[in-house]
JSON list of C-alpha atoms in Angstrom, two decimals:
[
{"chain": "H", "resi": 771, "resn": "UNK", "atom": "CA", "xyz": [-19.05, -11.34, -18.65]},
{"chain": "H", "resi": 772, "resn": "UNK", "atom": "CA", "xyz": [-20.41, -7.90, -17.50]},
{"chain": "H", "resi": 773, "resn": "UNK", "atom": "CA", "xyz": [-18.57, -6.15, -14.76]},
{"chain": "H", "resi": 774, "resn": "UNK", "atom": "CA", "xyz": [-19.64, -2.71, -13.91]},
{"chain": "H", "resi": 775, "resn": "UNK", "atom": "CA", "xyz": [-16.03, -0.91, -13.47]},
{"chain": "H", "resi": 776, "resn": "UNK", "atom": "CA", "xyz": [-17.30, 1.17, -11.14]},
{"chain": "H", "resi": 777, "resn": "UNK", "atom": "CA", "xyz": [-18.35, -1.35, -8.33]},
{"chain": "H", "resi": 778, "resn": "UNK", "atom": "CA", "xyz": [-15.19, -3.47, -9.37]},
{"chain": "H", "resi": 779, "resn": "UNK", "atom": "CA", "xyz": [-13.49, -0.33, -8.53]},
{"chain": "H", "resi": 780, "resn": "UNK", "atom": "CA", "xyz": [-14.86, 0.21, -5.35]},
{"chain": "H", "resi": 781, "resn": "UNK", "atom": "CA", "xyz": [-14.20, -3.14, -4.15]},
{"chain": "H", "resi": 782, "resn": "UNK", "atom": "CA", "xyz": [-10.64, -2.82, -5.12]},
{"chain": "H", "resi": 783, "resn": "UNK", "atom": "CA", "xyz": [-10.66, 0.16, -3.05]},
{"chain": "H", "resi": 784, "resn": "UNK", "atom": "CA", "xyz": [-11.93, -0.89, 0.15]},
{"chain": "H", "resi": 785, "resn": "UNK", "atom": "CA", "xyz": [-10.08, -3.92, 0.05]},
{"chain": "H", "resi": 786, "resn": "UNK", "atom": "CA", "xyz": [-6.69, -1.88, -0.29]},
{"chain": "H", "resi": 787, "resn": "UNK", "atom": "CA", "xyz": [-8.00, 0.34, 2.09]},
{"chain": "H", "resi": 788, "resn": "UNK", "atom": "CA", "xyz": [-9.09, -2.39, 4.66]},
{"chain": "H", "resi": 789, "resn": "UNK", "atom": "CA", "xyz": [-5.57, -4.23, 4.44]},
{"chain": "H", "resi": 790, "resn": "UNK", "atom": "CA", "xyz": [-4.10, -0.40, 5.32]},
{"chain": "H", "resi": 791, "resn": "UNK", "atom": "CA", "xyz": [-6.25, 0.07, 8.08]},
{"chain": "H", "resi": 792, "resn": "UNK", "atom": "CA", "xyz": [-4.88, -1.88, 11.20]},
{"chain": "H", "resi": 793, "resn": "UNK", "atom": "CA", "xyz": [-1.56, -0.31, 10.28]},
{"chain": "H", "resi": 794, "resn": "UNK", "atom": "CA", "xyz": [-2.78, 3.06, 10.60]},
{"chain": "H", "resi": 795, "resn": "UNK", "atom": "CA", "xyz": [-5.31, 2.08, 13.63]},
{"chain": "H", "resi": 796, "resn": "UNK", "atom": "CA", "xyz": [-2.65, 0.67, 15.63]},
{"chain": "H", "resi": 797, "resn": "UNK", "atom": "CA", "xyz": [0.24, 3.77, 14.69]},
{"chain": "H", "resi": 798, "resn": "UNK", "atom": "CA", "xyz": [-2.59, 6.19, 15.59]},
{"chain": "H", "resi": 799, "resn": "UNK", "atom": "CA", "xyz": [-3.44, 4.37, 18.84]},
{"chain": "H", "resi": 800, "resn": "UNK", "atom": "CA", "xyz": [-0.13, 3.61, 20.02]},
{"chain": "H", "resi": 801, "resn": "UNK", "atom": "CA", "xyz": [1.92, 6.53, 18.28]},
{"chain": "H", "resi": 802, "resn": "UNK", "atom": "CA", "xyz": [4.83, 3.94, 18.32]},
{"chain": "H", "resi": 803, "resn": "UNK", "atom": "CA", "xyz": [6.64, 4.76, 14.70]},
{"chain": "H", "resi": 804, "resn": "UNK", "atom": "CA", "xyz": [9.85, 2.76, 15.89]},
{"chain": "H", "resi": 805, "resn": "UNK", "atom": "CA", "xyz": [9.20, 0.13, 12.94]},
{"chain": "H", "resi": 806, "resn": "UNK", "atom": "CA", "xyz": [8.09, 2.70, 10.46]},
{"chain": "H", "resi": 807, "resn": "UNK", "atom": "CA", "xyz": [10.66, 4.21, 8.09]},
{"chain": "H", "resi": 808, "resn": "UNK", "atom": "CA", "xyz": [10.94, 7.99, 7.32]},
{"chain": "H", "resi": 809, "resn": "UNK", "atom": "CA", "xyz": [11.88, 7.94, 4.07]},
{"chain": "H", "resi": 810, "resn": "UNK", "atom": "CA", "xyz": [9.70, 4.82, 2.75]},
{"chain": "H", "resi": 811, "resn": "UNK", "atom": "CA", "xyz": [6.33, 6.94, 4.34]},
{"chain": "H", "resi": 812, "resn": "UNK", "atom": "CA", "xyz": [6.90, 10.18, 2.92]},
{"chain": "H", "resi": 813, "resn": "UNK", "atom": "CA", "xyz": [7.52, 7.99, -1.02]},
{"chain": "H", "resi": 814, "resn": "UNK", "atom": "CA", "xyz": [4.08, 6.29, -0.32]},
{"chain": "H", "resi": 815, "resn": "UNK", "atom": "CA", "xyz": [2.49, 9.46, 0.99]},
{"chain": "H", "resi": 816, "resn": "UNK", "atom": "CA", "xyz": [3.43, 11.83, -1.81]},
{"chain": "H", "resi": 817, "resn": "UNK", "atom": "CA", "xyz": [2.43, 8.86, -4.06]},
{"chain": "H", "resi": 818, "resn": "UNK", "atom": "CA", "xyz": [-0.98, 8.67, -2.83]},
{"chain": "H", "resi": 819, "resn": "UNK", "atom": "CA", "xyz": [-1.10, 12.47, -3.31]},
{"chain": "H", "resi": 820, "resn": "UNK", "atom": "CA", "xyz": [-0.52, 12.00, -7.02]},
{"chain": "H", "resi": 821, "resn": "UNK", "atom": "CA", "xyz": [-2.98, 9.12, -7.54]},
{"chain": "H", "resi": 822, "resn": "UNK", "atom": "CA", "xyz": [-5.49, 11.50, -5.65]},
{"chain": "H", "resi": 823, "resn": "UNK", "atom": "CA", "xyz": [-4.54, 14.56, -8.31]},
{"chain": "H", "resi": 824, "resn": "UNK", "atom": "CA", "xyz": [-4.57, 11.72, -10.88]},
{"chain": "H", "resi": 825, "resn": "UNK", "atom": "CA", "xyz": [-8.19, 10.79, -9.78]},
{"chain": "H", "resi": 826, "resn": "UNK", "atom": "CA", "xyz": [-9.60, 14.35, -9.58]},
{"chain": "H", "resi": 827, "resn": "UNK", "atom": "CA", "xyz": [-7.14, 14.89, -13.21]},
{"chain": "H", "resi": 828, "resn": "UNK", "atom": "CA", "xyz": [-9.35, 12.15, -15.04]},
{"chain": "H", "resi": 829, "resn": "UNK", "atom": "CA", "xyz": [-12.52, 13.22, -12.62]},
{"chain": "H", "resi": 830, "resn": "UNK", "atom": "CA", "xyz": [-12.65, 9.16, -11.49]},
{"chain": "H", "resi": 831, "resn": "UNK", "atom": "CA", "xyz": [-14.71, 9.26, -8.11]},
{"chain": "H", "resi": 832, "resn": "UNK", "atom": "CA", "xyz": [-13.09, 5.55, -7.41]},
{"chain": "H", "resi": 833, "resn": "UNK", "atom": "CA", "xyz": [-9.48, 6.79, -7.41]},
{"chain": "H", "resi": 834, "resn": "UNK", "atom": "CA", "xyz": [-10.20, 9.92, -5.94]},
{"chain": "H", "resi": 835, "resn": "UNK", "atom": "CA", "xyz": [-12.20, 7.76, -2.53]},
{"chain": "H", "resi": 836, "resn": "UNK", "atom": "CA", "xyz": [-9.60, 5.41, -1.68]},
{"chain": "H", "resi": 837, "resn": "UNK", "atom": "CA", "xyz": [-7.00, 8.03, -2.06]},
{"chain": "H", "resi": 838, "resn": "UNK", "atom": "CA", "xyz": [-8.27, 10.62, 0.00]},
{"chain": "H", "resi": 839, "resn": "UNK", "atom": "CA", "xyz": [-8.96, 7.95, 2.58]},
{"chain": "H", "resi": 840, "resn": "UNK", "atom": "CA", "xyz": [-5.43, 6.61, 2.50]},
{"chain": "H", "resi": 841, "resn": "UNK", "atom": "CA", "xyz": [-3.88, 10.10, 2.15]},
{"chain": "H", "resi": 842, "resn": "UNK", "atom": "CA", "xyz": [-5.64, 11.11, 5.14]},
{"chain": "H", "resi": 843, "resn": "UNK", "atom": "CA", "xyz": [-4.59, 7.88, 7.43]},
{"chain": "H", "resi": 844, "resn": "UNK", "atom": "CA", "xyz": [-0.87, 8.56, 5.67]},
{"chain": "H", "resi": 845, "resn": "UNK", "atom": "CA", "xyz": [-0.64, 12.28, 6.11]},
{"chain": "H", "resi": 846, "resn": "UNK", "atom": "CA", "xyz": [-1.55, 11.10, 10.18]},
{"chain": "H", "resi": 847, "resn": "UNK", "atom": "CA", "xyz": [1.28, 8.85, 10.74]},
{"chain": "H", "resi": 848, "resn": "UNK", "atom": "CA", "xyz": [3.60, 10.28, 8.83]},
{"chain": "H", "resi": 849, "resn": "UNK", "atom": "CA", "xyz": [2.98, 13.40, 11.40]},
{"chain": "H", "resi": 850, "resn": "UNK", "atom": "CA", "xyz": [3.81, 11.15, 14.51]},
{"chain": "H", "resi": 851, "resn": "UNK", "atom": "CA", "xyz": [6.87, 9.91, 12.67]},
{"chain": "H", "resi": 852, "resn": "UNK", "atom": "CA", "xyz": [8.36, 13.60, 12.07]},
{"chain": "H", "resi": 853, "resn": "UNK", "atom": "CA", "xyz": [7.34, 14.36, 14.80]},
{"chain": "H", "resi": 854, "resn": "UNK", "atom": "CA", "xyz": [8.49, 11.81, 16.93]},
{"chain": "H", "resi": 855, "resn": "UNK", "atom": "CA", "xyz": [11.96, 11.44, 15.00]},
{"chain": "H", "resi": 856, "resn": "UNK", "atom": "CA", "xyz": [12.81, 15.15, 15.20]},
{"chain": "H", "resi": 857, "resn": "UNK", "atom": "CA", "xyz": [10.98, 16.36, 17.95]},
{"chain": "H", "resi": 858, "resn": "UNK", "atom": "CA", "xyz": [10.53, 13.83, 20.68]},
{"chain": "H", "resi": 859, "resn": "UNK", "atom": "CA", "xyz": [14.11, 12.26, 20.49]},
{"chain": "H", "resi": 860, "resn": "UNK", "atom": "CA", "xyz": [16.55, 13.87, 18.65]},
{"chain": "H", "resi": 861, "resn": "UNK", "atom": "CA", "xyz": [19.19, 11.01, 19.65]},
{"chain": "H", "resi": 862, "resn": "UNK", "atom": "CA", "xyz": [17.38, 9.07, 18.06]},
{"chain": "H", "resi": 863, "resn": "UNK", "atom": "CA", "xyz": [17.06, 9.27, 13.95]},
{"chain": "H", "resi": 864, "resn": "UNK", "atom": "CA", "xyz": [16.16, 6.63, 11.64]},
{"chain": "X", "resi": 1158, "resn": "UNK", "atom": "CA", "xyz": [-1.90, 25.05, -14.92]},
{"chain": "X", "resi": 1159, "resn": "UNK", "atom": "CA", "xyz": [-0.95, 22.31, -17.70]},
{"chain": "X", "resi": 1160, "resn": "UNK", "atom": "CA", "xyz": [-0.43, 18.25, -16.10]},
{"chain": "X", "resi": 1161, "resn": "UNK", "atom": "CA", "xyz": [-0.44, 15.54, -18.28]},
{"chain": "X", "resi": 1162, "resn": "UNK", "atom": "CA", "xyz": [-2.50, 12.90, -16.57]},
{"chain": "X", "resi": 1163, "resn": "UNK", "atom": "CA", "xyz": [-0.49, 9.88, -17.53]},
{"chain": "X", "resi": 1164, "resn": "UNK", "atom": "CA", "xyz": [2.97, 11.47, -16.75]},
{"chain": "X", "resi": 1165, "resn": "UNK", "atom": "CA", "xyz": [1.42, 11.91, -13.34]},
{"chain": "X", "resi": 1166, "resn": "UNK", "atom": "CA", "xyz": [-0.31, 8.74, -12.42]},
{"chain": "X", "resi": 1167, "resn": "UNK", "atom": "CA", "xyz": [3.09, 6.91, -13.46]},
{"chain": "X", "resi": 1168, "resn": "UNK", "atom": "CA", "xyz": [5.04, 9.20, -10.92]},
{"chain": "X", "resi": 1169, "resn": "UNK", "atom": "CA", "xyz": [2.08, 8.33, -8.43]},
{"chain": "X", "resi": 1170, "resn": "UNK", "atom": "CA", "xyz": [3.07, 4.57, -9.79]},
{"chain": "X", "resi": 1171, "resn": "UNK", "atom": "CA", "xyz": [6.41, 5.15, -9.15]},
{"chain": "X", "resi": 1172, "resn": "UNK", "atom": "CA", "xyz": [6.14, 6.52, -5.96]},
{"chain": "X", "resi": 1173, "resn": "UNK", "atom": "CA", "xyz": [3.73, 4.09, -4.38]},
{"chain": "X", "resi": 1174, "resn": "UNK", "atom": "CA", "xyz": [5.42, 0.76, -5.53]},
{"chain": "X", "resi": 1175, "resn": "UNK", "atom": "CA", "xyz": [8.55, 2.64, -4.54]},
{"chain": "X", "resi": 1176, "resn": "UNK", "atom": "CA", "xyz": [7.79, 2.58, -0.98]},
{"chain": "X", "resi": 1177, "resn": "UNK", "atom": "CA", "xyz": [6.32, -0.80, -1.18]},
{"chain": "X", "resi": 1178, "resn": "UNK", "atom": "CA", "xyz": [9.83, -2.35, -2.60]},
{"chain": "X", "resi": 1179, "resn": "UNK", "atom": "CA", "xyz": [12.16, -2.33, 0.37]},
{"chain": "X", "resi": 1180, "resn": "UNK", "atom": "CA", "xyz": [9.52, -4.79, 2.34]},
{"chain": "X", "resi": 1181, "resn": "UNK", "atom": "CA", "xyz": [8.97, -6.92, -1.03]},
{"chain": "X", "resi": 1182, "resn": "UNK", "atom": "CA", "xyz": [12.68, -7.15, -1.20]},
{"chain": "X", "resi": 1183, "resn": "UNK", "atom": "CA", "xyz": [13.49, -7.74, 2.51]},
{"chain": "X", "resi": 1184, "resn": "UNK", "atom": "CA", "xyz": [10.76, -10.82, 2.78]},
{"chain": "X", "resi": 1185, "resn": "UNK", "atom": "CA", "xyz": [11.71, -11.87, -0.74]},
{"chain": "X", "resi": 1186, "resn": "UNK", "atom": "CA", "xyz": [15.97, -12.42, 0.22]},
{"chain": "X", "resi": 1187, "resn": "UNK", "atom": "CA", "xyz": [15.17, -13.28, 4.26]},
{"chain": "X", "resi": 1188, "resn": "UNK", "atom": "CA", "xyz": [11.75, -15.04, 3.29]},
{"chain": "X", "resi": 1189, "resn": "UNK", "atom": "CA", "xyz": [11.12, -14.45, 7.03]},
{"chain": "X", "resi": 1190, "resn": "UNK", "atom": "CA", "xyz": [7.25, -13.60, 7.09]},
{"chain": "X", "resi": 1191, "resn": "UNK", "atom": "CA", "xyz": [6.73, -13.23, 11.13]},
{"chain": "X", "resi": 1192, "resn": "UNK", "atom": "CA", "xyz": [5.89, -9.71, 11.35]},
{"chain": "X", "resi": 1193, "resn": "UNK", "atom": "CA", "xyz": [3.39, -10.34, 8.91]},
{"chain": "X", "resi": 1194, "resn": "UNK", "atom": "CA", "xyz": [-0.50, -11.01, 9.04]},
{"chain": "X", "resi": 1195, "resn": "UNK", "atom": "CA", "xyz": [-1.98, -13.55, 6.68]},
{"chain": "X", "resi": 1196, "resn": "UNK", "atom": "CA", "xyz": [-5.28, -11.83, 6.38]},
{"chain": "X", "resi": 1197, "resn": "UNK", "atom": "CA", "xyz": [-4.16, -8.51, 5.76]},
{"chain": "X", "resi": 1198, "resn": "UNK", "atom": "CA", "xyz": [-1.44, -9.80, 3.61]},
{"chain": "X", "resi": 1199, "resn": "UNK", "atom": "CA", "xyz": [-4.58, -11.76, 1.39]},
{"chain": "X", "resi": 1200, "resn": "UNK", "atom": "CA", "xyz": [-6.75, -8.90, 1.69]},
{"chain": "X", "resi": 1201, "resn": "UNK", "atom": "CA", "xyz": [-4.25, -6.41, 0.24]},
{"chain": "X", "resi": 1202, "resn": "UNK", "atom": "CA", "xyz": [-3.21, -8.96, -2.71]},
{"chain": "X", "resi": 1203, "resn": "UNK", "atom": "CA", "xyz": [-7.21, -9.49, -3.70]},
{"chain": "X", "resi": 1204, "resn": "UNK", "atom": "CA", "xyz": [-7.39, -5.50, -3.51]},
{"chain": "X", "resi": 1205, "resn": "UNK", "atom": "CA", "xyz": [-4.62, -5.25, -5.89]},
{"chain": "X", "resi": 1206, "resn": "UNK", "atom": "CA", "xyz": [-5.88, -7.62, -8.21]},
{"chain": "X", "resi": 1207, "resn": "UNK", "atom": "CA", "xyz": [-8.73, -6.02, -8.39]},
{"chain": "X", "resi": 1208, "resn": "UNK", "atom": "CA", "xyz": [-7.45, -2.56, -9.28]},
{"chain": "X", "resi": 1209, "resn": "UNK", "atom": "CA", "xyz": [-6.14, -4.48, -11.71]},
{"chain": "X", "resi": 1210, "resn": "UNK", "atom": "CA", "xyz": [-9.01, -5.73, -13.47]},
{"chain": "X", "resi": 1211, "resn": "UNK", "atom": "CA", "xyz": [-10.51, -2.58, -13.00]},
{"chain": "X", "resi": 1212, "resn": "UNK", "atom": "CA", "xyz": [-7.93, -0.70, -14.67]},
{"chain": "X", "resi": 1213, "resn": "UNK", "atom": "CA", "xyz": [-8.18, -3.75, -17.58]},
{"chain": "X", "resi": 1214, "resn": "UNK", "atom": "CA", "xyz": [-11.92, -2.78, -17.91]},
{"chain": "X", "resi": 1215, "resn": "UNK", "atom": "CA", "xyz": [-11.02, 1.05, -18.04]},
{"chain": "X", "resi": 1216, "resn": "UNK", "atom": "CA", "xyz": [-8.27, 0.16, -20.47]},
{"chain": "X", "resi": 1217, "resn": "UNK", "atom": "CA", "xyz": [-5.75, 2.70, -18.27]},
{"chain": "X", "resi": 1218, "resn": "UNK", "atom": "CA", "xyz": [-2.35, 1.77, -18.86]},
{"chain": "X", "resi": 1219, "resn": "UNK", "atom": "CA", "xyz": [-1.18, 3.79, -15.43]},
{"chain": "X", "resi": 1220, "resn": "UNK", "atom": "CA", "xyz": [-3.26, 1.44, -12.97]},
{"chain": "X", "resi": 1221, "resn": "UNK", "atom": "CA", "xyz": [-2.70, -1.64, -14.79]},
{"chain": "X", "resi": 1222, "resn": "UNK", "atom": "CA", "xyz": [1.12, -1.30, -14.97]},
{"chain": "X", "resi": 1223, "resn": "UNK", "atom": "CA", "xyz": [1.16, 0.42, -11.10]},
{"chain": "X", "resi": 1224, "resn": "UNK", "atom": "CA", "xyz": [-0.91, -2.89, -10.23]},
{"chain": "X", "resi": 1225, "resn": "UNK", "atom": "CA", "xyz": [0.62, -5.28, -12.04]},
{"chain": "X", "resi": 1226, "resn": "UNK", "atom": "CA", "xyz": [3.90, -4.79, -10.46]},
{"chain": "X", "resi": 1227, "resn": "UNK", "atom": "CA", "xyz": [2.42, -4.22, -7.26]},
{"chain": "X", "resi": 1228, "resn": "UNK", "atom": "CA", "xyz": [0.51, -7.95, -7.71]},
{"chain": "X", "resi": 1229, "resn": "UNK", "atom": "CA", "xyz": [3.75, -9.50, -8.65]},
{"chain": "X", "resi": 1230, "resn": "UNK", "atom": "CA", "xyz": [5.35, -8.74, -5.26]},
{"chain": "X", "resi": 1231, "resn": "UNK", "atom": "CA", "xyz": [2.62, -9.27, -3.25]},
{"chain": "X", "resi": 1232, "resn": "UNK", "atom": "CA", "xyz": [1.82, -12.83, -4.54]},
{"chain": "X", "resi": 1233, "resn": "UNK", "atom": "CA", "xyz": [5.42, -13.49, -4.09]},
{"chain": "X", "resi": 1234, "resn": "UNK", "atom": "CA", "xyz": [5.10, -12.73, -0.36]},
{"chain": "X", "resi": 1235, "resn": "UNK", "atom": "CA", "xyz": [2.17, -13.81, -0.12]},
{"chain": "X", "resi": 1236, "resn": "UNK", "atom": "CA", "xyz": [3.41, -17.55, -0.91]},
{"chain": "X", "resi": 1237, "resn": "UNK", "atom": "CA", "xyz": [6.22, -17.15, 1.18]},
{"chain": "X", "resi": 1238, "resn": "UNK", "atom": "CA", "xyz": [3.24, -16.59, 4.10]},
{"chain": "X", "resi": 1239, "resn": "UNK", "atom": "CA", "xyz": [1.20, -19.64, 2.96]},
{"chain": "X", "resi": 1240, "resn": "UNK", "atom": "CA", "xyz": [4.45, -21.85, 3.15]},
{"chain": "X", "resi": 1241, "resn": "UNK", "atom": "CA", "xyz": [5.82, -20.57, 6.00]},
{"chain": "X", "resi": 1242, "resn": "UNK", "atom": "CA", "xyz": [1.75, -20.81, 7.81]},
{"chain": "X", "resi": 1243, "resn": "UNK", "atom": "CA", "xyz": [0.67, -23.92, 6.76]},
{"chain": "X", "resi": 1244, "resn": "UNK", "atom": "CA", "xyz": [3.55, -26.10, 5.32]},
{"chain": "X", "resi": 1245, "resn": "UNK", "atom": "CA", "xyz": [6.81, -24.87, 7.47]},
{"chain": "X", "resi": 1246, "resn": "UNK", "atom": "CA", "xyz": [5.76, -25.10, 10.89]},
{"chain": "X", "resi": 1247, "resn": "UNK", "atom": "CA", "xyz": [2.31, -26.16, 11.72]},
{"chain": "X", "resi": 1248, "resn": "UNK", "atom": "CA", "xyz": [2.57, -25.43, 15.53]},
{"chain": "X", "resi": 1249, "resn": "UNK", "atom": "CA", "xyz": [2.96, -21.75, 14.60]},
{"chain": "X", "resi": 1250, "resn": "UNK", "atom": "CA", "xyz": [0.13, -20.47, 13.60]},
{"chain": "X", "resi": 1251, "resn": "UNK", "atom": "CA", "xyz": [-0.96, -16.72, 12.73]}
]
């Protein structure tokens, strides 16, 4: 069977991407990060920084694409939730 | 500056499935699968099972081990959300 790994790779990528999206759409639109955890966000957002130096480490243009697009919807809401957990209401911390 | 690729996409491994754990884990022991949605859920699982045929067809030991875990989990809650859909209760649908 011939696959070109490149296309696979980009499908992968916008699917994972896609199935991140209303997340992010609805944190950016609402700014609500009630549900959100602090600690679990700033894992997965450091962890799609080293997947994106990963990508740009083995010069892959599919890892670096959905990375930067994740990192950049993760590096958004992970803004509202410091800023909303030690800025907005200091009372309240997750 | 020196990195060795593979150390760092396993930390990026790591770090991603990391965060992703303490959802797997709470849906796996409560099996309660209400605050999620069955198309994003579906579209997330394809997207990681595609990463991981792409990173079969690369041969890249970091994405297929970072996926394979990954596609583990999310099948697992992913059949909890089929049951729960279609076979629990069919008057509650998502």
């Amino acid at each position: 069977m011939i696959i070109d790994s490149d296309i696979l790779g980009y499908v992968a990528a916008t699917l994972t991407t896609t199935a991140f999206l209303p997340q992010a759409i609805l944190t950016i639109r609402t700014r609500d990060t009630d549900g959100l955890s602090l600690s679990m966000y700033s894992t997965f957002t450091l962890g799609v920084l080293c997947w994106l130096i990963y990508g740009i480490c083995l010069a892959n243009n599919v890892i670096i694409f959905a990375n930067a697009i994740t990192l950049f919807l993760a590096i958004l809401i992970l803004s509202f939730k410091i800023y909303n957990t030690f800025f907005k209401s200091k009372n309240d911390e997750n």
